[in-house]
mmCIF file of C-alpha atoms in Angstrom:
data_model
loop_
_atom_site.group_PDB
_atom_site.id
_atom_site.type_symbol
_atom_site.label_atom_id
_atom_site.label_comp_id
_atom_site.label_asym_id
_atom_site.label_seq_id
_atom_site.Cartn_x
_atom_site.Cartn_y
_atom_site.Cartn_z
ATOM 1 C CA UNK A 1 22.705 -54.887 82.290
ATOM 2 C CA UNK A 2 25.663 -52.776 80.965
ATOM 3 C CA UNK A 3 28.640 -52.261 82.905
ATOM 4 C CA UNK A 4 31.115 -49.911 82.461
ATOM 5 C CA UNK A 5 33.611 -49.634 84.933
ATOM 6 C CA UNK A 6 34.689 -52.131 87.421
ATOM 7 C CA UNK A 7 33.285 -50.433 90.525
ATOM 8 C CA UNK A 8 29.803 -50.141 89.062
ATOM 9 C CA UNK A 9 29.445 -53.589 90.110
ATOM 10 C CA UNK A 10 29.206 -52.130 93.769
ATOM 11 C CA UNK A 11 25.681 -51.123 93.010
ATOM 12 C CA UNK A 12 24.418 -54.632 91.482
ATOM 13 C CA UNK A 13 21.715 -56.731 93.025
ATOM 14 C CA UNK A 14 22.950 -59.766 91.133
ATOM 15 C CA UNK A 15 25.168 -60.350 88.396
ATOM 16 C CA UNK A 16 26.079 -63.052 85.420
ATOM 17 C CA UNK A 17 29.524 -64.171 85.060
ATOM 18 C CA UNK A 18 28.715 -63.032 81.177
ATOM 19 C CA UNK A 19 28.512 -59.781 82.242
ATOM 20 C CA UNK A 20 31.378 -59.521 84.209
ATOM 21 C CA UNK A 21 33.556 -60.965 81.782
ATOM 22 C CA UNK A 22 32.191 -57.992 78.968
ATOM 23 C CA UNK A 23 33.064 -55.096 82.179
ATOM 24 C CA UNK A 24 36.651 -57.049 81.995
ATOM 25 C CA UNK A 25 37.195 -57.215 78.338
ATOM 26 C CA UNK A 26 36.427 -53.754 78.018
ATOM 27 C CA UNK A 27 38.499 -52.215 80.561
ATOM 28 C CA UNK A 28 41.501 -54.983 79.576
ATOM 29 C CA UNK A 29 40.945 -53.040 76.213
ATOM 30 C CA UNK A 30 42.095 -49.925 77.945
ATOM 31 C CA UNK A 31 45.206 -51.458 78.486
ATOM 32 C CA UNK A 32 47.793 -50.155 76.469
ATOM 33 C CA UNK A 33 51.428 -51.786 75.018
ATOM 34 C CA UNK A 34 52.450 -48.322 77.235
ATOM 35 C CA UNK A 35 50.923 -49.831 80.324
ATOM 36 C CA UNK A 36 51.937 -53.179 79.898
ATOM 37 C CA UNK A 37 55.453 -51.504 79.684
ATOM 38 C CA UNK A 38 55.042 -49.841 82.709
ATOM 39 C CA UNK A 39 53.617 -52.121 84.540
ATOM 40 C CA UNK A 40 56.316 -54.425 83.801
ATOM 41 C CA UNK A 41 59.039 -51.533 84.728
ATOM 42 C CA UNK A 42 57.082 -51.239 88.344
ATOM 43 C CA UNK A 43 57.174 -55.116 89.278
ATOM 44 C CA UNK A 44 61.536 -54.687 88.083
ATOM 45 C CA UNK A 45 61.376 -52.108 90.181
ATOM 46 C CA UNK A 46 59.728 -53.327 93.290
ATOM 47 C CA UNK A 47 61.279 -56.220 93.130
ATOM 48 C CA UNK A 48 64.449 -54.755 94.528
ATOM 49 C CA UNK A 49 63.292 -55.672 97.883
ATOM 50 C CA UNK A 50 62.832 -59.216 96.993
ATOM 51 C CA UNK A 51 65.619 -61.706 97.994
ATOM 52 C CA UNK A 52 68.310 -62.190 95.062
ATOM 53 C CA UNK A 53 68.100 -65.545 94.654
ATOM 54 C CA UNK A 54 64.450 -65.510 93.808
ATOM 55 C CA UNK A 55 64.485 -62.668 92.012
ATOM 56 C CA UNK A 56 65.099 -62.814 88.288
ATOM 57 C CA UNK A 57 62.252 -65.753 88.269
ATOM 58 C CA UNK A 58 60.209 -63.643 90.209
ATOM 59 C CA UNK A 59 60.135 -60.776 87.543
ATOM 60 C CA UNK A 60 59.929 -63.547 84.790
ATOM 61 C CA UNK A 61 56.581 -64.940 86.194
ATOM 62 C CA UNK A 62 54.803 -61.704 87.130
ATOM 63 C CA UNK A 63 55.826 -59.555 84.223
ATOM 64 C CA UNK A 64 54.622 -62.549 82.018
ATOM 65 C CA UNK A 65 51.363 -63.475 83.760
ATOM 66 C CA UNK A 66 50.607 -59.701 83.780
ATOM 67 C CA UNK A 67 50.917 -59.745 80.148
ATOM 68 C CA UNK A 68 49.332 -62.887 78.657
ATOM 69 C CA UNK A 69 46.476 -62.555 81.576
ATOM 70 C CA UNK A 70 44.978 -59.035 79.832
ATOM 71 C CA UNK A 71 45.496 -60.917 76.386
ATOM 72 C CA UNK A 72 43.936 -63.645 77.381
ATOM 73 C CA UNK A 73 40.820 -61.254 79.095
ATOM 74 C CA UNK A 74 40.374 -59.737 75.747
ATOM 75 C CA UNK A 75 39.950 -62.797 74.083
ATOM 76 C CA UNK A 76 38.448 -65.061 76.455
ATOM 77 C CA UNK A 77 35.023 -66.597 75.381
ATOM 78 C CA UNK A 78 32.873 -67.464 78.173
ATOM 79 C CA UNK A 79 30.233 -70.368 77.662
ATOM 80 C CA UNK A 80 29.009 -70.367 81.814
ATOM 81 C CA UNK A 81 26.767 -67.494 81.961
ATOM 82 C CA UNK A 82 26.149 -69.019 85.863
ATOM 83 C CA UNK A 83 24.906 -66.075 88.400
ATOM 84 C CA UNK A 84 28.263 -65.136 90.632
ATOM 85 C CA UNK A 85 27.507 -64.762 94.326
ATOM 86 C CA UNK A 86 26.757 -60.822 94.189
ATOM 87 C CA UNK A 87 28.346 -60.704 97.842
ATOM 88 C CA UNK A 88 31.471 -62.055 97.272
ATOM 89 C CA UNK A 89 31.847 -60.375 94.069
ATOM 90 C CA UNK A 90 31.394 -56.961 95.990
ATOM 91 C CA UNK A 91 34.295 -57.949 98.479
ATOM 92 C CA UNK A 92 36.413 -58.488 96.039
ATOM 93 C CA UNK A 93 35.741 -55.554 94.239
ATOM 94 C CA UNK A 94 35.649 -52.951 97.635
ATOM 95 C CA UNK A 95 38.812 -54.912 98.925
ATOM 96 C CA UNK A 96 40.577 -53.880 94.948
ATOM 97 C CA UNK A 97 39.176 -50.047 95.137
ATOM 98 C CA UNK A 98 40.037 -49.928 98.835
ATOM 99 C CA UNK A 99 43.942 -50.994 98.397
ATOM 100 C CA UNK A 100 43.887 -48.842 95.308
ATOM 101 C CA UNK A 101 43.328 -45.590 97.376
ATOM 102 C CA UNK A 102 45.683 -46.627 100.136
ATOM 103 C CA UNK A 103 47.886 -47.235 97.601
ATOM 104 C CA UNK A 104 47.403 -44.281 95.219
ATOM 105 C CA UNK A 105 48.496 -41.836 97.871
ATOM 106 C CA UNK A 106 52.348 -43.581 98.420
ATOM 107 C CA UNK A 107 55.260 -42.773 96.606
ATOM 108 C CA UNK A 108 56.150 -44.796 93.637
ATOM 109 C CA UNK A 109 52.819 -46.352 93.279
ATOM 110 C CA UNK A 110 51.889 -47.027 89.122
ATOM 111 C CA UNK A 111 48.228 -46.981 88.258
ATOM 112 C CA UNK A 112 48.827 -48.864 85.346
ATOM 113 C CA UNK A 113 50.080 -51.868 87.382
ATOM 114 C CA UNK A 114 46.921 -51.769 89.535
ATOM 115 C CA UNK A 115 44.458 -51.483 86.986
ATOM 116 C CA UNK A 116 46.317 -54.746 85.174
ATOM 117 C CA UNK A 117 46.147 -56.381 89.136
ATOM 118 C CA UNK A 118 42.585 -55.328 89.544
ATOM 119 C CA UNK A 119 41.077 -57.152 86.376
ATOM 120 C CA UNK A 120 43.224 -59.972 86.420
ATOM 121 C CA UNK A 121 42.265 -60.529 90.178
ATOM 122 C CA UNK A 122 38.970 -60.487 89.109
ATOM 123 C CA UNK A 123 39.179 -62.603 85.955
ATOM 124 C CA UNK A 124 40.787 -65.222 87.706
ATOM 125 C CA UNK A 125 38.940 -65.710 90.628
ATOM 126 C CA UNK A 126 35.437 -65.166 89.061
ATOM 127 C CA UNK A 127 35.648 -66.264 85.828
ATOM 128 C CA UNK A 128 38.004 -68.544 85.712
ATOM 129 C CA UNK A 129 37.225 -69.719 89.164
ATOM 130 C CA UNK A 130 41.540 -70.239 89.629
ATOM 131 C CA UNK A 131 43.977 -68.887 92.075
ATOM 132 C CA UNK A 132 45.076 -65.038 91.532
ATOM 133 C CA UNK A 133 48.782 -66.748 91.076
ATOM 134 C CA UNK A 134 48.689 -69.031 88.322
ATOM 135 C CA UNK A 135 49.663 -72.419 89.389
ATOM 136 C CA UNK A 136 53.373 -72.902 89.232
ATOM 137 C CA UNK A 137 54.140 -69.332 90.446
ATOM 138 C CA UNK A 138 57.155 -69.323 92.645
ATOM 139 C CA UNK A 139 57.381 -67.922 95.986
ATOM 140 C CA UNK A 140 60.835 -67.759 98.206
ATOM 141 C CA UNK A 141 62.433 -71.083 99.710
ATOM 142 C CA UNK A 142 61.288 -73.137 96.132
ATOM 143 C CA UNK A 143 57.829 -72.811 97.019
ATOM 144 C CA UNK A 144 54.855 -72.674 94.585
ATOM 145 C CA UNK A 145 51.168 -72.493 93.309
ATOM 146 C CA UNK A 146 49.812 -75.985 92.572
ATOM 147 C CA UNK A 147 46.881 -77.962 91.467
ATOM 148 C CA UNK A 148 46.218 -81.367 93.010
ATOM 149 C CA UNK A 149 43.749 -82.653 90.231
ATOM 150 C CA UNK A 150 40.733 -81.303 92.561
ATOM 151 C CA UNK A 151 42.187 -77.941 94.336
ATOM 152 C CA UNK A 152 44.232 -75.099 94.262
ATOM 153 C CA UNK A 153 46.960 -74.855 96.758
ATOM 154 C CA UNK A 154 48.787 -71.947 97.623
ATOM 155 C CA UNK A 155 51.959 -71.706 99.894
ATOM 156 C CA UNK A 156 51.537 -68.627 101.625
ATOM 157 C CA UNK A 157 47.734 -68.080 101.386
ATOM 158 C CA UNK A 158 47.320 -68.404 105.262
ATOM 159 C CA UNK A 159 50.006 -66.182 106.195
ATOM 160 C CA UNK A 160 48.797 -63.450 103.926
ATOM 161 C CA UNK A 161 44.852 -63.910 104.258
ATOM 162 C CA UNK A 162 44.547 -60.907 106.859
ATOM 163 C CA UNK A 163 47.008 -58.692 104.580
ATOM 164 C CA UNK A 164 45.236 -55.618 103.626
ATOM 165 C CA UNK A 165 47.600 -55.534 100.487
ATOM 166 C CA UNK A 166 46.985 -58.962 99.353
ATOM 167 C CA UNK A 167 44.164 -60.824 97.632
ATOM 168 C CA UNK A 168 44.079 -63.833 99.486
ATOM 169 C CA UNK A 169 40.959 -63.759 101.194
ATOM 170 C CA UNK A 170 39.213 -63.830 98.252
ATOM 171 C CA UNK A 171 41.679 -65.888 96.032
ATOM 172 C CA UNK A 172 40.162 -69.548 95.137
ATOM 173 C CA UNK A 173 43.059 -71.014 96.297
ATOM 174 C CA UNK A 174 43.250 -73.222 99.493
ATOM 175 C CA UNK A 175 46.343 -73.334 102.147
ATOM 176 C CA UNK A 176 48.607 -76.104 100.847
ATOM 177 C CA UNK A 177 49.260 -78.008 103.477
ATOM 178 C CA UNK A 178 52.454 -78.931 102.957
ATOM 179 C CA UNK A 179 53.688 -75.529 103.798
ATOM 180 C CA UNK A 180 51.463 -75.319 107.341
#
């Protein structure tokens, strides 16, 4: 099975978590140092709207999980070649191309970000089988990603699940409920 592009996986009756990890790695390798640049430039930019306090560690966490997430794509050896639930995969993968387009059309929107958002959202979730937001990434009011030794728990996952711009509803991630 040879995949090419990310969307092909649309038309897939099943798929391996091998090859889904060989689709990543070779559209990760599209990603240039340029990209990565921009990319980087777009989450400075849109965080403008974020509150001040949170931020410069804001930018520091996205801009650097952006960047060591596509290195770490490219040079990620899978030993689980386990079959990936072919439905869920799809979701994921109509929910990324579907935000894309809504997306594509606004003002200030960077493909370059999205295609970096698109594979790590992917990579995490199905080959890594982790949240989208690596644990320990902050959110407002001190808030963040953890790992309790058995699950993922994520601060704001049940207030965002039904956002059409988010990732939440197929992030591994559980509600922490701490934050309820």
């Amino acid at each position: 099975m040879s995949i090419k592009k990310i969307q092909d996986v649309l038309s897939f009756n099943e798929i391996q978590r091998e090859n889904l990890l060989g689709m990543l790695k070779i559209e990760a390798r599209l990603i240039t140092l340029q990209d990565l640049m921009q990319a980087s430039y777009f989450l400075i930019d849109d965080a403008q709207y974020i509150q001040g306090s949170y931020r410069k560690e804001y930018i520091k966490a996205y801009t650097m999980a952006f960047i060591n997430r596509i290195k770490e794509v490219k040079e990620y050896q899978n030993s689980n070649n386990k079959p990936l639930d072919v439905q869920e995969v799809h979701d994921a993968v109509a929910l990324l191309l579907k935000q894309e387009k809504q997306v594509g059309s606004e003002d200030g929107f960077d493909p370059a970000f999205f295609q970096i958002y698109k594979i790590i959202s992917i990579y995490t979730t199905f080959i890594l089988e982790e949240p989208v937001h690596p644990v320990g990434t902050p959110f407002p009011g001190g808030l963040t990603v953890k790992y309790d030794g058995e699950n993922y728990l994520c601060p704001v996952k049940e207030r965002q699940k039904d956002n059409p711009g988010a990732v939440c509803g197929f992030c591994v991630a559980e509600q922490d409920p701490e934050t309820i």
